[in-house]
PDB file of C-alpha atoms in Angstrom:
ATOM      1  CA  MET Y   1     -18.249  33.352  -5.744  1.00 49.00           C
ATOM      2  CA  ARG Y   2     -16.588  33.575  -2.343  1.00 51.00           C
ATOM      3  CA  GLU Y   3     -12.888  32.799  -2.315  1.00 54.00           C
ATOM      4  CA  ARG Y   4     -11.759  30.212   0.188  1.00 51.00           C
ATOM      5  CA  ARG Y   5      -8.892  31.377   2.355  1.00 55.00           C
ATOM      6  CA  GLU Y   6      -6.358  28.766   3.420  1.00 60.00           C
ATOM      7  CA  VAL Y   7      -5.896  28.686   7.174  1.00 63.00           C
ATOM      8  CA  ARG Y   8      -2.700  27.163   8.491  1.00 79.00           C
ATOM      9  CA  VAL Y   9      -2.947  25.138  11.655  1.00 83.00           C
ATOM     10  CA  PRO Y  10       0.260  24.409  13.593  1.00 87.00           C
ATOM     11  CA  TRP Y  11       1.208  20.733  13.570  1.00 86.00           C
ATOM     12  CA  ALA Y  12       1.745  20.859  17.335  1.00 89.00           C
ATOM     13  CA  ARG Y  13      -2.022  21.389  17.702  1.00 90.00           C
ATOM     14  CA  VAL Y  14      -2.997  18.850  15.035  1.00 90.00           C
ATOM     15  CA  GLU Y  15      -0.781  15.917  16.034  1.00 89.00           C
ATOM     16  CA  PRO Y  16      -2.149  15.055  19.498  1.00 92.00           C
ATOM     17  CA  ILE Y  17      -5.756  15.207  18.269  1.00 92.00           C
ATOM     18  CA  LEU Y  18      -4.948  13.174  15.170  1.00 89.00           C
ATOM     19  CA  ASP Y  19      -3.107  10.554  17.246  1.00 87.00           C
ATOM     20  CA  ARG Y  20      -6.066  10.168  19.614  1.00 91.00           C
ATOM     21  CA  ALA Y  21      -8.570  10.035  16.743  1.00 90.00           C
ATOM     22  CA  LEU Y  22      -6.620   7.257  15.023  1.00 86.00           C
ATOM     23  CA  GLU Y  23      -7.095   5.098  18.113  1.00 87.00           C
ATOM     24  CA  LEU Y  24     -10.885   5.345  17.658  1.00 88.00           C
ATOM     25  CA  ALA Y  25     -13.226   3.706  15.188  1.00 86.00           C
ATOM     26  CA  PRO Y  26     -13.919   5.938  12.157  1.00 86.00           C
ATOM     27  CA  SER Y  27     -17.586   6.131  13.210  1.00 89.00           C
ATOM     28  CA  ASP Y  28     -16.472   7.936  16.399  1.00 92.00           C
ATOM     29  CA  TRP Y  29     -14.267  10.547  14.698  1.00 92.00           C
ATOM     30  CA  ARG Y  30     -16.935  13.227  14.149  1.00 93.00           C
ATOM     31  CA  GLY Y  31     -18.032  13.383  17.791  1.00 94.00           C
ATOM     32  CA  PHE Y  32     -14.462  13.170  19.043  1.00 95.00           C
ATOM     33  CA  LEU Y  33     -13.347  16.043  16.791  1.00 94.00           C
ATOM     34  CA  ALA Y  34     -16.239  18.215  17.908  1.00 94.00           C
ATOM     35  CA  ASP Y  35     -15.151  17.771  21.546  1.00 95.00           C
ATOM     36  CA  ALA Y  36     -11.379  17.837  21.019  1.00 95.00           C
ATOM     37  CA  CYS Y  37     -11.334  20.879  18.728  1.00 93.00           C
ATOM     38  CA  GLY Y  38     -13.951  22.881  20.569  1.00 90.00           C
ATOM     39  CA  GLY Y  39     -15.010  25.825  18.427  1.00 89.00           C
ATOM     40  CA  ASP Y  40     -11.817  25.844  16.325  1.00 92.00           C
ATOM     41  CA  ASP Y  41     -13.300  25.046  12.912  1.00 91.00           C
ATOM     42  CA  ALA Y  42      -9.952  25.311  11.101  1.00 91.00           C
ATOM     43  CA  LEU Y  43      -8.374  22.748  13.429  1.00 93.00           C
ATOM     44  CA  ARG Y  44     -11.366  20.408  13.162  1.00 93.00           C
ATOM     45  CA  GLU Y  45     -11.436  20.636   9.344  1.00 91.00           C
ATOM     46  CA  HIS Y  46      -7.688  20.066   9.090  1.00 89.00           C
ATOM     47  CA  VAL Y  47      -7.731  16.955  11.285  1.00 91.00           C
ATOM     48  CA  ALA Y  48     -10.859  15.672   9.513  1.00 90.00           C
ATOM     49  CA  SER Y  49      -9.130  16.032   6.129  1.00 86.00           C
ATOM     50  CA  LEU Y  50      -6.156  14.009   7.385  1.00 85.00           C
ATOM     51  CA  LEU Y  51      -8.471  11.321   8.726  1.00 86.00           C
ATOM     52  CA  ALA Y  52     -10.282  11.189   5.379  1.00 83.00           C
ATOM     53  CA  CYS Y  53      -6.949  10.608   3.634  1.00 76.00           C
ATOM     54  CA  ARG Y  54      -6.164   7.816   6.080  1.00 72.00           C
ATOM     55  CA  SER Y  55      -9.457   6.106   5.308  1.00 60.00           C
ATOM     56  CA  ALA Y  56      -8.860   6.366   1.573  1.00 56.00           C
ATOM     57  CA  VAL Y  57      -5.490   4.618   1.666  1.00 54.00           C
ATOM     58  CA  GLU Y  58      -5.891   2.286   4.640  1.00 54.00           C
ATOM     59  CA  ASP Y  59      -6.585  -0.884   2.638  1.00 49.00           C
ATOM     60  CA  PHE Y  60      -3.728  -0.143   0.262  1.00 46.00           C
ATOM     61  CA  LEU Y  61      -1.199   0.469   3.029  1.00 45.00           C
ATOM     62  CA  CYS Y  62      -2.263  -2.528   5.095  1.00 49.00           C
ATOM     63  CA  THR Y  63      -1.781  -5.113   2.339  1.00 47.00           C
ATOM     64  CA  PRO Y  64       1.808  -6.391   2.479  1.00 46.00           C
ATOM     65  CA  PRO Y  65       3.333  -7.651  -0.771  1.00 49.00           C
ATOM     66  CA  VAL Y  66       5.070 -10.702  -2.064  1.00 46.00           C
ATOM     67  CA  VAL Y  67       7.531  -9.741  -4.768  1.00 47.00           C
ATOM     68  CA  VAL Y  68       8.137 -12.041  -7.702  1.00 45.00           C
ATOM     69  CA  PRO Y  69      10.818 -10.212  -9.681  1.00 40.00           C
ATOM     70  CA  GLU Y  70      11.220 -12.185 -12.869  1.00 43.00           C
ATOM     71  CA  GLY Y  71       7.936 -12.186 -14.783  1.00 43.00           C
ATOM     72  CA  VAL Y  72       6.620 -15.026 -16.843  1.00 43.00           C
ATOM     73  CA  ALA Y  73       7.508 -14.800 -20.544  1.00 39.00           C
ATOM     74  CA  ASN Y  74       4.508 -14.107 -22.742  1.00 44.00           C
ATOM     75  CA  SER Y  75       2.475 -13.394 -19.634  1.00 50.00           C
ATOM     76  CA  PRO Y  76      -1.262 -12.999 -20.189  1.00 51.00           C
ATOM     77  CA  ALA Y  77      -3.136  -9.765 -19.653  1.00 55.00           C
ATOM     78  CA  PRO Y  78      -3.870  -8.886 -15.988  1.00 53.00           C
ATOM     79  CA  GLU Y  79      -7.479 -10.036 -16.171  1.00 56.00           C
ATOM     80  CA  ASP Y  80      -6.280 -13.492 -17.291  1.00 73.00           C
ATOM     81  CA  TRP Y  81      -4.247 -14.027 -14.098  1.00 80.00           C
ATOM     82  CA  ALA Y  82      -7.205 -14.643 -11.773  1.00 84.00           C
ATOM     83  CA  GLY Y  83      -6.873 -18.152 -10.323  1.00 86.00           C
ATOM     84  CA  ARG Y  84      -3.263 -18.553 -11.447  1.00 88.00           C
ATOM     85  CA  GLU Y  85      -0.826 -19.729  -8.760  1.00 86.00           C
ATOM     86  CA  VAL Y  86       2.412 -17.879  -8.135  1.00 80.00           C
ATOM     87  CA  GLY Y  87       4.477 -19.780  -5.603  1.00 79.00           C
ATOM     88  CA  ALA Y  88       2.286 -20.451  -2.573  1.00 82.00           C
ATOM     89  CA  TYR Y  89      -0.238 -17.765  -3.625  1.00 85.00           C
ATOM     90  CA  ARG Y  90      -3.315 -17.733  -5.887  1.00 88.00           C
ATOM     91  CA  VAL Y  91      -4.065 -14.539  -7.816  1.00 89.00           C
ATOM     92  CA  VAL Y  92      -7.468 -13.028  -7.042  1.00 89.00           C
ATOM     93  CA  ARG Y  93      -7.423  -9.973  -9.318  1.00 88.00           C
ATOM     94  CA  ALA Y  94      -5.233  -7.258 -10.811  1.00 87.00           C
ATOM     95  CA  LEU Y  95      -4.546  -4.233  -8.595  1.00 85.00           C
ATOM     96  CA  GLY Y  96      -2.529  -2.100 -10.976  1.00 83.00           C
ATOM     97  CA  GLU Y  97       0.195  -1.818 -13.535  1.00 81.00           C
ATOM     98  CA  GLY Y  98       3.236   0.397 -13.749  1.00 76.00           C
ATOM     99  CA  GLY Y  99       6.388   0.804 -15.756  1.00 73.00           C
ATOM    100  CA  MET Y 100       8.135  -2.216 -14.250  1.00 74.00           C
ATOM    101  CA  GLY Y 101       5.321  -4.702 -13.912  1.00 78.00           C
ATOM    102  CA  ARG Y 102       1.897  -5.724 -12.721  1.00 83.00           C
ATOM    103  CA  VAL Y 103       0.630  -5.973  -9.151  1.00 84.00           C
ATOM    104  CA  PHE Y 104      -2.023  -8.507  -8.208  1.00 86.00           C
ATOM    105  CA  LEU Y 105      -4.069  -9.181  -5.090  1.00 87.00           C
ATOM    106  CA  ALA Y 106      -3.387 -12.782  -4.098  1.00 87.00           C
ATOM    107  CA  GLU Y 107      -4.133 -15.107  -1.212  1.00 89.00           C
ATOM    108  CA  ARG Y 108      -2.319 -18.037   0.286  1.00 86.00           C
ATOM    109  CA  ALA Y 109      -3.172 -21.088  -1.857  1.00 84.00           C
ATOM    110  CA  ASP Y 110      -1.632 -23.965   0.082  1.00 81.00           C
ATOM    111  CA  GLY Y 111      -4.062 -23.778   3.017  1.00 79.00           C
ATOM    112  CA  ARG Y 112      -1.296 -23.512   5.641  1.00 81.00           C
ATOM    113  CA  PHE Y 113      -2.684 -20.160   6.809  1.00 79.00           C
ATOM    114  CA  THR Y 114      -4.713 -17.212   5.519  1.00 81.00           C
ATOM    115  CA  ARG Y 115      -2.936 -14.136   4.209  1.00 79.00           C
ATOM    116  CA  ALA Y 116      -3.842 -11.582   1.552  1.00 83.00           C
ATOM    117  CA  VAL Y 117      -0.820 -10.158  -0.240  1.00 85.00           C
ATOM    118  CA  ALA Y 118       0.190  -8.185  -3.277  1.00 83.00           C
ATOM    119  CA  VAL Y 119       2.267 -10.028  -5.870  1.00 83.00           C
ATOM    120  CA  LYS Y 120       4.415  -7.990  -8.250  1.00 80.00           C
ATOM    121  CA  VAL Y 121       5.469  -9.542 -11.543  1.00 79.00           C
ATOM    122  CA  LEU Y 122       7.920  -7.763 -13.832  1.00 76.00           C
ATOM    123  CA  HIS Y 123       6.924  -7.225 -17.441  1.00 74.00           C
ATOM    124  CA  ALA Y 124       8.427 -10.047 -19.516  1.00 69.00           C
ATOM    125  CA  HIS Y 125      10.372  -7.680 -21.783  1.00 68.00           C
ATOM    126  CA  LEU Y 126      12.186  -6.251 -18.735  1.00 67.00           C
ATOM    127  CA  CYS Y 127      13.226  -9.712 -17.582  1.00 67.00           C
ATOM    128  CA  ARG Y 128      15.183 -10.133 -20.790  1.00 67.00           C
ATOM    129  CA  GLN Y 129      17.113  -6.882 -20.232  1.00 70.00           C
ATOM    130  CA  GLU Y 130      20.525  -7.158 -18.676  1.00 71.00           C
ATOM    131  CA  ASN Y 131      20.642  -6.667 -14.884  1.00 73.00           C
ATOM    132  CA  VAL Y 132      16.924  -5.832 -14.437  1.00 73.00           C
ATOM    133  CA  PRO Y 133      16.025  -8.977 -12.431  1.00 73.00           C
ATOM    134  CA  GLN Y 134      19.173  -8.579 -10.291  1.00 76.00           C
ATOM    135  CA  ARG Y 135      18.438  -4.885  -9.713  1.00 76.00           C
ATOM    136  CA  PHE Y 136      14.865  -5.725  -8.708  1.00 76.00           C
ATOM    137  CA  ARG Y 137      16.092  -8.433  -6.325  1.00 78.00           C
ATOM    138  CA  ARG Y 138      18.517  -5.924  -4.694  1.00 79.00           C
ATOM    139  CA  GLU Y 139      15.626  -3.472  -4.314  1.00 78.00           C
ATOM    140  CA  ALA Y 140      13.546  -6.180  -2.615  1.00 78.00           C
ATOM    141  CA  GLU Y 141      16.451  -6.967  -0.259  1.00 81.00           C
ATOM    142  CA  ALA Y 142      16.799  -3.276   0.655  1.00 81.00           C
ATOM    143  CA  VAL Y 143      13.071  -2.923   1.320  1.00 79.00           C
ATOM    144  CA  ALA Y 144      13.034  -6.157   3.358  1.00 80.00           C
ATOM    145  CA  ALA Y 145      15.599  -4.598   5.716  1.00 80.00           C
ATOM    146  CA  LEU Y 146      13.255  -1.689   6.541  1.00 80.00           C
ATOM    147  CA  GLU Y 147      10.711  -1.797   9.348  1.00 79.00           C
ATOM    148  CA  HIS Y 148       7.820   0.659   9.346  1.00 78.00           C
ATOM    149  CA  PRO Y 149       4.042   0.091   9.318  1.00 77.00           C
ATOM    150  CA  ASN Y 150       3.664   2.000   6.025  1.00 77.00           C
ATOM    151  CA  ILE Y 151       6.523   0.267   4.205  1.00 77.00           C
ATOM    152  CA  VAL Y 152       5.803  -3.042   2.519  1.00 74.00           C
ATOM    153  CA  HIS Y 153       6.921  -6.301   4.070  1.00 79.00           C
ATOM    154  CA  ILE Y 154       8.683  -8.723   1.733  1.00 77.00           C
ATOM    155  CA  TYR Y 155       7.592 -12.317   2.312  1.00 76.00           C
ATOM    156  CA  ASP Y 156       9.158 -13.946  -0.717  1.00 75.00           C
ATOM    157  CA  VAL Y 157      11.256 -13.235  -3.783  1.00 73.00           C
ATOM    158  CA  ALA Y 158      11.434 -15.833  -6.524  1.00 67.00           C
ATOM    159  CA  ALA Y 159      12.271 -16.130 -10.192  1.00 58.00           C
ATOM    160  CA  ALA Y 160       9.685 -17.587 -12.531  1.00 53.00           C
ATOM    161  CA  GLY Y 161       9.961 -21.338 -12.542  1.00 43.00           C
ATOM    162  CA  SER Y 162      11.924 -21.427  -9.273  1.00 42.00           C
ATOM    163  CA  GLU Y 163       8.973 -21.419  -6.852  1.00 40.00           C
TER     164      GLU Y 163
END
């Protein structure tokens, strides 16, 4: 078996090609890389691997969230949330679950406009712990003050029953 040798490509060579490629449709990347990288296979493979990572996470990074910090007591399992309304949003399906809560794909339910969002609901047992809802609200406030395309946008923060 032939051992693969890692080739390091300087970022100064990668960055301008990557930036230009990201302005193109993914279907145009292969031809663009062939032209832009010439015969430098290491450079082409490195940029292609970065573009593949971008494609894999693009949907995740482009879905801004709505944060609902104080979960509903005795909340049902994630699959039981489909169709449930949380504030102005209707849950479509579960996206994931972590130590603090569940994250759901939701869409605007009041018909005022169309927006897909992520809704995070704390696990009910955490909501009963001292300072957890307040700590989560402070986290949401800190994140809301940040502006970057790969950092979530906070559209709403509400306690259960206060929507």
